[in-house]
Coordinates of N, CA, C and O in Angstrom, one line a residue:
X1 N -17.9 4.1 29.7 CA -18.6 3.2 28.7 C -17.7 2.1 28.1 O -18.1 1.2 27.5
X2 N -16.5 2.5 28.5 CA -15.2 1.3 27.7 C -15.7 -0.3 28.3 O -16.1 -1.2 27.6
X3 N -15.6 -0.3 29.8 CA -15.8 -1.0 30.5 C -17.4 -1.8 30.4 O -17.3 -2.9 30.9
X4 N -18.6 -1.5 30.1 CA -19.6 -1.5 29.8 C -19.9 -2.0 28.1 O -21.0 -2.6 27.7
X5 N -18.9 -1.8 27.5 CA -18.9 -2.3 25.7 C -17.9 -3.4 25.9 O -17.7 -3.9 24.8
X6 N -17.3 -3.8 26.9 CA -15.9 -4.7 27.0 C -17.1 -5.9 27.5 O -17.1 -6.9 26.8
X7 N -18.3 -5.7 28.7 CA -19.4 -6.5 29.2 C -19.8 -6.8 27.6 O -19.2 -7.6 26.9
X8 N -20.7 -6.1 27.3 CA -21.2 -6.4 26.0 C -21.1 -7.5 25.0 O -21.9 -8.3 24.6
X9 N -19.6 -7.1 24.7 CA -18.8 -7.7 23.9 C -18.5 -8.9 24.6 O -17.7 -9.5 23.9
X10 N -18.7 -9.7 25.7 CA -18.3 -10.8 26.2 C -19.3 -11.6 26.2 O -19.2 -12.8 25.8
X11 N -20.2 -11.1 26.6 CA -21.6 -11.5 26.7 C -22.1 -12.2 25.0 O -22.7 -13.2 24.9
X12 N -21.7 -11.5 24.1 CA -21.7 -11.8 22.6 C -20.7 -13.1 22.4 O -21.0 -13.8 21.4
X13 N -19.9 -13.4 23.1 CA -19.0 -14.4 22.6 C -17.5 -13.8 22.4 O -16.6 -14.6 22.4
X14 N -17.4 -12.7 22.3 CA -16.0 -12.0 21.5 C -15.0 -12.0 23.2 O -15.3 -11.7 24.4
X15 N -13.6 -12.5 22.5 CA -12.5 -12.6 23.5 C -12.3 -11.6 23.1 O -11.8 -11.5 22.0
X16 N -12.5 -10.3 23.9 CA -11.4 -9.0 23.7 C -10.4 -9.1 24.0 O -10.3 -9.6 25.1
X17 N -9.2 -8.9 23.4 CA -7.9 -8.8 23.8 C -7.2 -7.8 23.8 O -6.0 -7.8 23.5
X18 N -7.8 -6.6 24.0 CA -7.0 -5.1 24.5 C -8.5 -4.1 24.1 O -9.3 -4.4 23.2
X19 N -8.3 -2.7 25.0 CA -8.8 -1.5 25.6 C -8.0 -0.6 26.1 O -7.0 -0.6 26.7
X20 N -9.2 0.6 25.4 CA -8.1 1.7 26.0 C -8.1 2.2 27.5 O -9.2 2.5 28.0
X21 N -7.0 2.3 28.2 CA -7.4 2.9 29.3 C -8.3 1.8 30.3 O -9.0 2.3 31.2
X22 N -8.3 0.3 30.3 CA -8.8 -0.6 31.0 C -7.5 -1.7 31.6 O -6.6 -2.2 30.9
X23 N -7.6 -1.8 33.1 CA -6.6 -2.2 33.4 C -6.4 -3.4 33.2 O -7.6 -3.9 33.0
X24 N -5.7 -4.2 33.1 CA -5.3 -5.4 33.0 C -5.7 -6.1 30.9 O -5.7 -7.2 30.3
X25 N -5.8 -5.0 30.6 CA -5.6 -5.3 29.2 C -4.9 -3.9 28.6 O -5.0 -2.7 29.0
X26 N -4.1 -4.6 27.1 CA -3.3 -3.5 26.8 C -3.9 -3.2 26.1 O -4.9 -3.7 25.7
X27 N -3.4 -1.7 25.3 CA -4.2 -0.9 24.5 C -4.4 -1.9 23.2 O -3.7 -2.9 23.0
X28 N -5.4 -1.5 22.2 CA -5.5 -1.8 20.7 C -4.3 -1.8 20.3 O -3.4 -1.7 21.2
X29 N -4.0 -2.0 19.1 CA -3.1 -1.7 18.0 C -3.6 -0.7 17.1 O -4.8 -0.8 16.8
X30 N -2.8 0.2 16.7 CA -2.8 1.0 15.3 C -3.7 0.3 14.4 O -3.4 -0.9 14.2
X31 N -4.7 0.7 13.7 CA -4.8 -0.2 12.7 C -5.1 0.5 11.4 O -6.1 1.1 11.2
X32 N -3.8 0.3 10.1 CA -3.8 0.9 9.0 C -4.5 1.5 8.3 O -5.4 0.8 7.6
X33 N -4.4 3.4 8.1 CA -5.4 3.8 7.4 C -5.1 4.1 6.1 O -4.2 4.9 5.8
X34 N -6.1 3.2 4.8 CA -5.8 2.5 3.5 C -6.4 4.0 2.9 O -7.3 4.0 2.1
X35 N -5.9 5.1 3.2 CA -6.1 6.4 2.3 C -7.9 7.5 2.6 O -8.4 8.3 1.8
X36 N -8.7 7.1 4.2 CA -9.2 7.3 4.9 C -8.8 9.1 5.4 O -7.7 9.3 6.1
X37 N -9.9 10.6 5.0 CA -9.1 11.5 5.5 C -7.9 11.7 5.7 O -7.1 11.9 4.8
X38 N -7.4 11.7 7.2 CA -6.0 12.2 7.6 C -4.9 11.1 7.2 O -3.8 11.3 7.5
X39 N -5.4 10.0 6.4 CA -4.5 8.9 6.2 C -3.8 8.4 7.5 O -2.7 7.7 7.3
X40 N -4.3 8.7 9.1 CA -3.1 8.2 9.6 C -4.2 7.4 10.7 O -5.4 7.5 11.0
X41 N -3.0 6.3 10.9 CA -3.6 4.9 11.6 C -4.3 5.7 12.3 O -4.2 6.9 12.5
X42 N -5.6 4.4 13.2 CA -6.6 4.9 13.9 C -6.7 3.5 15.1 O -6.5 2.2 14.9
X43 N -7.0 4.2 16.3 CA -6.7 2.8 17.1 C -8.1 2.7 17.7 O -8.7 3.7 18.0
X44 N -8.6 1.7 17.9 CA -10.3 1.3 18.5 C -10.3 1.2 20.1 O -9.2 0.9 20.7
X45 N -11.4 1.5 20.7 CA -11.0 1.7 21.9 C -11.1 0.6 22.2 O -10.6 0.5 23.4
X46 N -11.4 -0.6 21.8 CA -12.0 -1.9 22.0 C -11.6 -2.6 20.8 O -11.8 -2.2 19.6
X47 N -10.6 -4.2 21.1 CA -10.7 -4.5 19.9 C -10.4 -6.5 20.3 O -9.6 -6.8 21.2
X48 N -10.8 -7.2 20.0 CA -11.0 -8.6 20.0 C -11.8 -9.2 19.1 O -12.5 -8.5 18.2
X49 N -11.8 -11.1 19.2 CA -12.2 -11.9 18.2 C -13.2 -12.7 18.4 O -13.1 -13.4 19.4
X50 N -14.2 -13.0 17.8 CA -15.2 -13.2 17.2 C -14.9 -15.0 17.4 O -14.8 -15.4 16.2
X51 N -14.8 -15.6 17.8 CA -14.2 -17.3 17.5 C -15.4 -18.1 16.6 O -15.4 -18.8 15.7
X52 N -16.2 -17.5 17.4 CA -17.6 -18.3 16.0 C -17.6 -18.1 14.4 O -18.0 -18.7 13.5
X53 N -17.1 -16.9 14.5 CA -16.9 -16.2 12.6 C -16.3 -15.8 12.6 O -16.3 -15.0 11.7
X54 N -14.5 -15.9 13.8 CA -13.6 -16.1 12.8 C -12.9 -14.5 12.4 O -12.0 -14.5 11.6
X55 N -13.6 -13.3 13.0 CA -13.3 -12.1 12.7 C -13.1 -11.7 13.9 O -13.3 -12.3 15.0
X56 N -12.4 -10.2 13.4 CA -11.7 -9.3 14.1 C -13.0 -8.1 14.2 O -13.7 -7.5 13.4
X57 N -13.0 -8.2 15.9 CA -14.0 -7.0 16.6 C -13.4 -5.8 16.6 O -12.3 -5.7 17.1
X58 N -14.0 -4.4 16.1 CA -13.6 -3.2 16.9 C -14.2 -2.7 17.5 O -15.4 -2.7 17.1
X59 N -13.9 -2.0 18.5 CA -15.2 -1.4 19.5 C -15.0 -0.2 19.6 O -13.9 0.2 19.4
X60 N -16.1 1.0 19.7 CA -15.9 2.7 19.9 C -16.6 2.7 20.6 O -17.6 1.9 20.8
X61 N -16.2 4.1 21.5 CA -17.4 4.6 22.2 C -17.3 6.2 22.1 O -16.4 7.0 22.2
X62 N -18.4 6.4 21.8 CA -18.8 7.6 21.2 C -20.4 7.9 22.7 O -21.5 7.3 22.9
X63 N -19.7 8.9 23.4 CA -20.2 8.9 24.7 C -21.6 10.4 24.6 O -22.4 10.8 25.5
X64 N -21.4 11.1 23.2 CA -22.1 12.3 23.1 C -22.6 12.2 21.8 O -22.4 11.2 21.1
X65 N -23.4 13.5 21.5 CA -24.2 13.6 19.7 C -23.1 14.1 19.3 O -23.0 14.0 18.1
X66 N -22.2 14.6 19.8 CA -20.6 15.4 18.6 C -19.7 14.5 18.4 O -19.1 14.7 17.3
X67 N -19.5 13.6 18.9 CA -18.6 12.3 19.3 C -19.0 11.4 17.6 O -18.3 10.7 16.9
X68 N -20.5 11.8 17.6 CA -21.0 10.7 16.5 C -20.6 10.7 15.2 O -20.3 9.7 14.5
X69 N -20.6 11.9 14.7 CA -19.9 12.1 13.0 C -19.1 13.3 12.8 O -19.3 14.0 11.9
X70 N -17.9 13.4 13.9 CA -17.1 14.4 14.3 C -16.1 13.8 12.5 O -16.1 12.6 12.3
X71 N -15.5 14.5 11.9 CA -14.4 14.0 10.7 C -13.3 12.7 11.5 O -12.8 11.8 10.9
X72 N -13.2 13.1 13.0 CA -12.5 11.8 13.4 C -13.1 10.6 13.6 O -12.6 9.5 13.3
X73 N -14.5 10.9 14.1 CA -15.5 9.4 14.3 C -15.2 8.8 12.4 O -14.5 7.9 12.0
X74 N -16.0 9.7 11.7 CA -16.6 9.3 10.3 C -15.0 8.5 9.8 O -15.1 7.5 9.2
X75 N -13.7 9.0 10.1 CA -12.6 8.5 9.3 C -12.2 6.7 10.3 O -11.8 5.7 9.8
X76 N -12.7 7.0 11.7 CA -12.6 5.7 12.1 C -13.3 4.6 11.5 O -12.7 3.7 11.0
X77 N -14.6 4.7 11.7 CA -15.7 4.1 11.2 C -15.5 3.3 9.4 O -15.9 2.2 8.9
X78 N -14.7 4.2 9.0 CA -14.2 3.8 7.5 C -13.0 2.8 7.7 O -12.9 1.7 7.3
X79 N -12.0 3.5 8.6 CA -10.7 2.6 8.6 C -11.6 1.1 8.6 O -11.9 0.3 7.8
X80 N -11.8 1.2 9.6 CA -11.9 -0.1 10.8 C -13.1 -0.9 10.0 O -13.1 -2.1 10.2
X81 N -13.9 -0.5 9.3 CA -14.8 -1.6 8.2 C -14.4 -1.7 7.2 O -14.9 -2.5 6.5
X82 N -13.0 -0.8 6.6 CA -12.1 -1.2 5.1 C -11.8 -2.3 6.1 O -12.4 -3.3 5.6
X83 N -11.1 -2.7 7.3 CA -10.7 -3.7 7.2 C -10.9 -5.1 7.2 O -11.6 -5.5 8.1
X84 N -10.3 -5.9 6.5 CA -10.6 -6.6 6.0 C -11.6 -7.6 4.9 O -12.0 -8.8 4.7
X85 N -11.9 -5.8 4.5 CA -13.4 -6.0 3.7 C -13.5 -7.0 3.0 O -14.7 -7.3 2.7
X86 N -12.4 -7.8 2.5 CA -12.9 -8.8 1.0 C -12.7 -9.6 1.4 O -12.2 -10.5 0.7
X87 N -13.0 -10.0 3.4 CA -12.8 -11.2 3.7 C -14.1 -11.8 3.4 O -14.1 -12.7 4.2
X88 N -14.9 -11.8 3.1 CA -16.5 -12.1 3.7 C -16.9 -12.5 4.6 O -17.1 -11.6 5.4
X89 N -17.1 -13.5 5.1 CA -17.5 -13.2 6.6 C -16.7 -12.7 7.6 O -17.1 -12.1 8.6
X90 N -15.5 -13.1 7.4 CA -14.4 -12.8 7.9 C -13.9 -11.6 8.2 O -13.2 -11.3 9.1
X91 N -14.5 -10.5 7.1 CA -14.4 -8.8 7.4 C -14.5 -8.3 8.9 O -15.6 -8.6 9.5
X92 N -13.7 -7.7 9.5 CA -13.8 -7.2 10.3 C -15.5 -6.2 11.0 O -16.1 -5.5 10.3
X93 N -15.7 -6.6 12.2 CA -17.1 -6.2 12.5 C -16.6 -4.9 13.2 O -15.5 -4.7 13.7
X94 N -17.5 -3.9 13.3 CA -17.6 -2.5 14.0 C -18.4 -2.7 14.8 O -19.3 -3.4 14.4
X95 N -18.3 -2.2 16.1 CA -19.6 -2.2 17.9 C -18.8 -1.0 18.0 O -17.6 -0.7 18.0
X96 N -20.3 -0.1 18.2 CA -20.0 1.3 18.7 C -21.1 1.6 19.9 O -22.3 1.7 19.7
X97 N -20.4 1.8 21.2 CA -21.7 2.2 22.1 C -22.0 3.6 22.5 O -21.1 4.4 22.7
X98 N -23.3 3.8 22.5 CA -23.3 5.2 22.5 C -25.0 5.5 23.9 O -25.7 4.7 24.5
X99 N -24.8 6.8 23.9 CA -26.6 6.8 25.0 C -27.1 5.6 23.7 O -26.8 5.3 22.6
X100 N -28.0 5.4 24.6 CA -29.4 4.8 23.6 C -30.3 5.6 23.3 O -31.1 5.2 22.5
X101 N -30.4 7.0 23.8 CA -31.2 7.9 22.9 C -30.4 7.7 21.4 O -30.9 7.4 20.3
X102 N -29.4 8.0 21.4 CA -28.7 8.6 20.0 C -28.9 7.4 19.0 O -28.4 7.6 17.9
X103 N -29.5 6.4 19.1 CA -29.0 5.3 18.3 C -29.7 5.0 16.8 O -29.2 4.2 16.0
X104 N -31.1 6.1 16.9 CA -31.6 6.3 15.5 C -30.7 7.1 15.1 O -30.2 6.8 14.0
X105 N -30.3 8.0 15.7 CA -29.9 8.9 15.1 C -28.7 8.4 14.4 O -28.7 8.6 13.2
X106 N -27.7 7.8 15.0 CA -26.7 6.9 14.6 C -26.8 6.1 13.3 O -26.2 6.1 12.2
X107 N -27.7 5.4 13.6 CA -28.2 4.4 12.3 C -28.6 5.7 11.1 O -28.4 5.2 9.9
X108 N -28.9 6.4 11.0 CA -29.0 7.4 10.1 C -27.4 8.1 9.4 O -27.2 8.5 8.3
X109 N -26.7 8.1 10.5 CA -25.7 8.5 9.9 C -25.0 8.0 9.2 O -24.3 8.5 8.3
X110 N -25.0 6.2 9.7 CA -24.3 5.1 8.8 C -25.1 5.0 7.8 O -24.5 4.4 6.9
X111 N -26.1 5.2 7.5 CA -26.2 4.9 6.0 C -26.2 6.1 5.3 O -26.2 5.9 4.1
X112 N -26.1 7.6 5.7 CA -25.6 8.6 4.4 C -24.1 8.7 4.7 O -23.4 9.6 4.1
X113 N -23.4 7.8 5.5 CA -21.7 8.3 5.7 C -21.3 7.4 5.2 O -20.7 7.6 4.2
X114 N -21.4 5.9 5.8 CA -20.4 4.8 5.3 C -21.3 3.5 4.0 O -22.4 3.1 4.0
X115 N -20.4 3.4 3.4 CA -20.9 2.2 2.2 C -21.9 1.5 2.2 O -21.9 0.7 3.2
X116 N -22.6 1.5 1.7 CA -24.1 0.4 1.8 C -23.5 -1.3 2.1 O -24.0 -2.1 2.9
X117 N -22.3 -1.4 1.4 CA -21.8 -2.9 2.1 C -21.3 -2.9 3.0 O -21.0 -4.1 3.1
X118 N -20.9 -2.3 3.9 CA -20.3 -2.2 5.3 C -21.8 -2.3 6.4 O -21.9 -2.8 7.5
X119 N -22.7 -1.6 5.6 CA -23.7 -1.4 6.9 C -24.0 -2.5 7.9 O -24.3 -2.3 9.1
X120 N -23.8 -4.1 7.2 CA -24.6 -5.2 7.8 C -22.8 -5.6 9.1 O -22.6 -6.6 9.9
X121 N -21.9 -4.6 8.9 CA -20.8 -4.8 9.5 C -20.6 -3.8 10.8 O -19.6 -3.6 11.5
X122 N -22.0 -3.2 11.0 CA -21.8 -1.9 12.2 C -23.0 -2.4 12.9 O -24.1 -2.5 12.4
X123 N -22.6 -2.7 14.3 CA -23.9 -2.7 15.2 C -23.6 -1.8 16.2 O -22.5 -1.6 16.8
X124 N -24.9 -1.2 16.3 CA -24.9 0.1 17.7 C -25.0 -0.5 18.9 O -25.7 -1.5 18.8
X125 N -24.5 -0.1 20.2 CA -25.2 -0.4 21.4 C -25.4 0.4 22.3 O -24.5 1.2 22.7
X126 N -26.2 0.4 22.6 CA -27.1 1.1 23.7 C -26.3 0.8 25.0 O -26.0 -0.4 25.4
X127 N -25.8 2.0 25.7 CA -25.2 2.3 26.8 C -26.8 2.4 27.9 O -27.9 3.0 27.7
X128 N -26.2 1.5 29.5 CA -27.3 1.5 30.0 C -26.7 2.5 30.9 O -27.5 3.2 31.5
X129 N -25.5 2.6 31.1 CA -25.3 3.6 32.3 C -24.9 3.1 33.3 O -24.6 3.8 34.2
X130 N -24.7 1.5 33.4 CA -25.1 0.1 34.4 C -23.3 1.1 35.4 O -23.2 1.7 36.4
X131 N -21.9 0.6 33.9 CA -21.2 1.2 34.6 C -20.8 2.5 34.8 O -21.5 3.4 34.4
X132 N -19.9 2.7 35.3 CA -18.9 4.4 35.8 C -19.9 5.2 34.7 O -20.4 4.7 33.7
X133 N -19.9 5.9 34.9 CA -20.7 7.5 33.8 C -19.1 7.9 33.4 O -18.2 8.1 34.2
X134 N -19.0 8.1 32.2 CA -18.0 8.4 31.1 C -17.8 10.3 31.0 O -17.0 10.8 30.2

């Protein structure tokens, strides 16, 4: 699904510039966790820029229903939309791909898990399957 949210995300405009486990790009970076659960950095599997607005993309892929609000998803999910929260538009955006059955389900969880101001900063995507099965 890495490779399939990497399409995605191109398709959107965003230059990714590293993935995990995709060849010819290097992994993410660490990115600082500001007191998030286990407090310790969390790295996106997917992470690139936005040039039209100017922000920082993170991408997940959350490939099952346990994957979705496991304490490591929910503590990612937090890092990676604290960051850069008080940029405004500028705040860092969250893309998470998952089945497309799961994606009500998903949208449910972001709004009893993460901040009501973050919400307009998470978009789901619907995994078609198109690539590799994960």
């Amino acid at each position: 699904m890495t490779k399939e949210l990497i399409a995605f995300l191109r398709g959107e405009g965003i230059d990714v510039k590293g993935a995990r486990g995709v060849a010819g790009l290097d992994p993410p970076p660490p990115i600082t966790n500001d007191g998030f659960g286990s407090a310790r950095p969390r790295r996106p599997d997917v992470i690139g820029f936005d040039p039209a607005k100017r922000r920082i993309v993170f991408g997940v892929v959350r490939p099952d229903r346990r994957s979705l609000d496991s304490e490591d998803a929910l503590e990612e999910y937090n890092v990676f939309l604290d960051h850069n929260a008080r940029a405004g538009e500028q705040a860092s955006v969250l893309y998470v791909i998952m089945p497309t059955d799961l994606i009500v389900e998903f949208t449910s969880l972001v709004t009893h898990y993460i901040h009501r101001e973050y919400w307009h900063r998470v978009v789901p995507v619907g995994a078609t399957g198109a690539s590799h099965p994960h």
